[in-house]
Tab-separated table of C-alpha atoms in Angstrom:
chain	number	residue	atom	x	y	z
E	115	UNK	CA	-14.138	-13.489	-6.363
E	116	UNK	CA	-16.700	-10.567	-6.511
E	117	UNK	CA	-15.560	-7.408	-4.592
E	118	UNK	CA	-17.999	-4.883	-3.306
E	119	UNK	CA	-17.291	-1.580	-4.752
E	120	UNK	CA	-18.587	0.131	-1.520
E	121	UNK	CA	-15.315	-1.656	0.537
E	122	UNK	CA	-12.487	-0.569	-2.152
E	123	UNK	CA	-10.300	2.318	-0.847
E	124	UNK	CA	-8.788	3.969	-4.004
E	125	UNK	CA	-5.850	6.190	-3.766
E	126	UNK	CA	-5.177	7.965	-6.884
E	127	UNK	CA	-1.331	8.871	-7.417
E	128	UNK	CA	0.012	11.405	-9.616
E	129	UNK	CA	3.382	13.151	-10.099
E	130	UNK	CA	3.622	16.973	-10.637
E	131	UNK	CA	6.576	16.569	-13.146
E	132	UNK	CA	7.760	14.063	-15.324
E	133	UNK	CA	9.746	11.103	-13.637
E	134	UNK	CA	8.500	12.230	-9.839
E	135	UNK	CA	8.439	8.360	-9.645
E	136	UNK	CA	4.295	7.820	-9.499
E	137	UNK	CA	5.488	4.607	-10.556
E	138	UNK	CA	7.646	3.676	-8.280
E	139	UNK	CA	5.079	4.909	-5.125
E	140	UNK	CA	2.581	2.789	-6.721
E	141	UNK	CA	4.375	0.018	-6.312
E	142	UNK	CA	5.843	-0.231	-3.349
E	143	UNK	CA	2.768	0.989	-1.939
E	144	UNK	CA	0.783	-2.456	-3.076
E	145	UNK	CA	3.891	-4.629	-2.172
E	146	UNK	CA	3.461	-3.561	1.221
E	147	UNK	CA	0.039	-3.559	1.621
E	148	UNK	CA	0.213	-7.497	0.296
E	149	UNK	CA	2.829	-8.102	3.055
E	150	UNK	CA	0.642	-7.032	5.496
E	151	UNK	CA	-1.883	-9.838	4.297
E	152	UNK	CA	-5.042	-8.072	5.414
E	153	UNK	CA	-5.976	-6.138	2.381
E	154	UNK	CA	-5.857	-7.370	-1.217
E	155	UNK	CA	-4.098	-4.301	-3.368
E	156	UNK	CA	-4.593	-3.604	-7.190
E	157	UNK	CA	-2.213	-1.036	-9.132
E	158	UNK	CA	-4.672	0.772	-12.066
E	159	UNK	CA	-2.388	2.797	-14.681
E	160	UNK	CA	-4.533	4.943	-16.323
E	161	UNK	CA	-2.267	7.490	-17.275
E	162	UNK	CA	0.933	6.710	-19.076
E	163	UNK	CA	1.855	3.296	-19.196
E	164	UNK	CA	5.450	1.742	-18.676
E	165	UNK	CA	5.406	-0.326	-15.661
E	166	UNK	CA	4.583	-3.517	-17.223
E	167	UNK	CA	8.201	-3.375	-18.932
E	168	UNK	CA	9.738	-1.630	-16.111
E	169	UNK	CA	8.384	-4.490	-13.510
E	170	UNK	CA	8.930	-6.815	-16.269
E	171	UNK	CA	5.906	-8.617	-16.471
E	172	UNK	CA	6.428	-10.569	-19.365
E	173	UNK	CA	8.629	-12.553	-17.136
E	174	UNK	CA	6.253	-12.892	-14.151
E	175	UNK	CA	3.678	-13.498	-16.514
E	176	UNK	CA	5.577	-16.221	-18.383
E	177	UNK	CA	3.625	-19.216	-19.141
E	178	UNK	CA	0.406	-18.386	-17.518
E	179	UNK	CA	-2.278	-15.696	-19.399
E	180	UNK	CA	-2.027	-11.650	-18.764
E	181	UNK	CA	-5.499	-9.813	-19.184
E	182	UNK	CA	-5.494	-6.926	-20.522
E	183	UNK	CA	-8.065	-4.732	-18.798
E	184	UNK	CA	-7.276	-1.848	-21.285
E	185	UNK	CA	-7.919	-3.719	-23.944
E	186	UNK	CA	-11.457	-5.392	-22.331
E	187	UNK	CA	-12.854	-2.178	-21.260
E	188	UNK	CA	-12.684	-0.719	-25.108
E	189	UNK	CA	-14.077	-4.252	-26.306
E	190	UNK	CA	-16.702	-4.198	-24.044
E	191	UNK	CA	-15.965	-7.226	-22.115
E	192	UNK	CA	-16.421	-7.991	-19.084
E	193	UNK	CA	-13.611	-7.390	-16.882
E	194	UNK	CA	-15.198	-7.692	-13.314
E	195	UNK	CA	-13.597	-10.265	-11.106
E	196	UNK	CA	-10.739	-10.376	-13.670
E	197	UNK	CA	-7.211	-10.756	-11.582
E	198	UNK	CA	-3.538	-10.652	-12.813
E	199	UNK	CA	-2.580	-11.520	-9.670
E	200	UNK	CA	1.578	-12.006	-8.753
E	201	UNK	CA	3.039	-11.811	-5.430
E	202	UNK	CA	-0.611	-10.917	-4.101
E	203	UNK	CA	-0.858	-7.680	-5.952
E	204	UNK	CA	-3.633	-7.704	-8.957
E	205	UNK	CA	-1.638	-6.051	-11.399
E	206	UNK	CA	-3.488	-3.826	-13.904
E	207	UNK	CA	-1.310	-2.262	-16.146
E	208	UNK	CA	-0.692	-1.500	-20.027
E	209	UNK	CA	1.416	-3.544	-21.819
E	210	UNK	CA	3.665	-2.213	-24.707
E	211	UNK	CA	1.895	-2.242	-27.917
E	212	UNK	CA	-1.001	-0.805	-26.060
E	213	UNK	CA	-2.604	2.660	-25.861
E	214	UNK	CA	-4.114	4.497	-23.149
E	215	UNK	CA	-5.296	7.085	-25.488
E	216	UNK	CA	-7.922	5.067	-26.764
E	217	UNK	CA	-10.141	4.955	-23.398
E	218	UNK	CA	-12.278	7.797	-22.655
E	219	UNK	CA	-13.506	9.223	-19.532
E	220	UNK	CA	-16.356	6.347	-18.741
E	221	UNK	CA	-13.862	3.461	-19.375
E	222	UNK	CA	-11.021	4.544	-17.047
E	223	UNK	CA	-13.999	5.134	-14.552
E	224	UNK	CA	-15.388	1.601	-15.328
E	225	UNK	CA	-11.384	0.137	-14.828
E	226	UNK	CA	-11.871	1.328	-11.306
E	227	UNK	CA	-14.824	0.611	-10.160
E	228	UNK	CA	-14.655	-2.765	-11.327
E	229	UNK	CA	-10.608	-3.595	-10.258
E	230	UNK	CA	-10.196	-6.421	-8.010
E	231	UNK	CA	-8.908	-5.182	-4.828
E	232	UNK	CA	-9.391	-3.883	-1.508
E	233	UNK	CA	-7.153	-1.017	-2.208
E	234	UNK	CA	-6.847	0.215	-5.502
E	235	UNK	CA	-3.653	2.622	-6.421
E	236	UNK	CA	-4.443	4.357	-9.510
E	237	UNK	CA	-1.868	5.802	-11.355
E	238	UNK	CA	-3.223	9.284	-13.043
E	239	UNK	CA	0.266	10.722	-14.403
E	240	UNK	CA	-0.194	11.597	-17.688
E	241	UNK	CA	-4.617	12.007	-17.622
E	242	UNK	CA	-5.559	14.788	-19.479
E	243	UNK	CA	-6.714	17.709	-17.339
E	244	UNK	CA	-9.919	17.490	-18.689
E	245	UNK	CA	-10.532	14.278	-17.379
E	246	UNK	CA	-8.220	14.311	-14.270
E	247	UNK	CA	-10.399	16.663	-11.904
E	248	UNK	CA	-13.187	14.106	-12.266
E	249	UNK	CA	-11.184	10.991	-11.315
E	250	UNK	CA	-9.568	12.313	-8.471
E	251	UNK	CA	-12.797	13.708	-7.556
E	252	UNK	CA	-14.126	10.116	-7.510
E	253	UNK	CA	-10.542	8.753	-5.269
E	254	UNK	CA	-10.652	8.245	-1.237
E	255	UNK	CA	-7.548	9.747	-0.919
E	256	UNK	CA	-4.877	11.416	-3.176
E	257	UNK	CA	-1.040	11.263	-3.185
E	258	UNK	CA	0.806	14.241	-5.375
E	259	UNK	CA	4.367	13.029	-6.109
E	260	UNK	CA	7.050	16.223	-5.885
E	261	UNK	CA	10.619	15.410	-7.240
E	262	UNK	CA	12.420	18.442	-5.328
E	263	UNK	CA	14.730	18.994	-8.655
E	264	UNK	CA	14.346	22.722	-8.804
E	265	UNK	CA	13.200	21.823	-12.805
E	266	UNK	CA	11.136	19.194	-11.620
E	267	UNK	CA	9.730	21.773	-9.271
E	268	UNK	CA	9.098	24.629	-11.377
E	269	UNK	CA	7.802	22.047	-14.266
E	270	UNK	CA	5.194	21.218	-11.713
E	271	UNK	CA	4.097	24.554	-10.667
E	272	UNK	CA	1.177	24.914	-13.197
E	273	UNK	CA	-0.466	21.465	-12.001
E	274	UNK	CA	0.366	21.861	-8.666
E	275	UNK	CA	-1.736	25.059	-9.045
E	276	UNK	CA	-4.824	23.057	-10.730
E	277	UNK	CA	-4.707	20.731	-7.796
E	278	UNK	CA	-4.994	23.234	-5.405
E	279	UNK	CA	-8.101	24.756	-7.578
E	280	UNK	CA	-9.932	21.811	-7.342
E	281	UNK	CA	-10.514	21.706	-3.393
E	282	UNK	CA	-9.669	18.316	-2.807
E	283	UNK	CA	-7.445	17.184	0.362
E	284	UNK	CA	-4.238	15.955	-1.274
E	285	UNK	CA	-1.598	14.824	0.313
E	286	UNK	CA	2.062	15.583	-0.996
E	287	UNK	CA	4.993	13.373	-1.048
E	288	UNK	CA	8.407	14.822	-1.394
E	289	UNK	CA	10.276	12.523	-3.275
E	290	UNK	CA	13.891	11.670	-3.405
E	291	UNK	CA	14.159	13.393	-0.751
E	292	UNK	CA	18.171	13.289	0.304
E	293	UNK	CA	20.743	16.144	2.492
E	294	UNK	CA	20.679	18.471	-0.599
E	295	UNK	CA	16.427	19.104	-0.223
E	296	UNK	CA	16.111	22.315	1.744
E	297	UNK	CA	13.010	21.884	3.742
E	298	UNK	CA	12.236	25.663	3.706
E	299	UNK	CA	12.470	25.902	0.299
């Protein structure tokens, strides 16, 4: 199945501190868009890796062949129309063993433009800054995960502040939000 790269919609997804649960959003996000039936979702990671164990893969991936995109892309291979499709979501991720800090710039580009999927969630946590402004300058739409720990918040402050220096519409997501979150502060 060949997807036009004109009709993919990719949201890029990013957490302002560590653990802000990028992750988790990711996720979710594609499950529900595969409920829905009338999109086809992919999750990218192309910052740091870790939901291939946390997801467990190796399980749903038991018995049947995982590609490894990651591991294409720096080979040179071709990794267009490539699917590891489970419970309608074409999972992309890296699993353990493997390292993100291998692909540069042009490779995490080509992962995207050439993902399977109507909607693509790419997970940037963890991109260098050097190479984040250009990806999310290349997304349709951008979430920025806040975890409203007053740490998590004032760990965040210095790339909340690049964000905001780029000029791109972001949209922020408070995250576990719960009765102790002031919503003034």
């Amino acid at each position: 199945m060949l997807i036009d790269p004109r009709d993919k919609y990719k949201i890029g997804i990013l957490g302002l501190s560590q653990g802000a649960g990028s992750g988790f959003l990711a996720s979710v996000l594609a499950g529900a868009v595969s409920e829905e039936g009338r999109y086809s979702p992919a999750v990218l990671e192309l910052g740091k890796g870790g939901l291939y164990e946390v997801l467990g893969m190796e399980r749903r991936f038991a018995g049947r062949p995982y590609f490894s995109f990651h591991q294409a892309v720096t080979g040179s291979f071709r990794i267009r129309g490539q699917v590891n499709e489970d419970r309608g979501v074409n999972w992309m991720l890296l699993p353990r063993g493997e390292e993100l800090e291998k692909l540069d710039l042009y490779e995490k580009l080509r992962l995207v433009e050439n993902a399977a999927g109507d909607v693509v969630f790419c997970r940037l946590s963890g991109v260098p800054r050097e190479e984040l402004g250009r990806l999310l300058r290349d997304m349709d739409s951008i979430l920025a995960l806040i975890d409203p720990l007053p740490s998590a918040v004032a760990e965040g402050h210095d790339m909340a502040c690049y964000l905001r220096s780029l000029g791109l519409p972001i949209h922020y997501v408070i995250n576990k939000f719960n009765a102790g979150v002031d919503r003034r502060e």
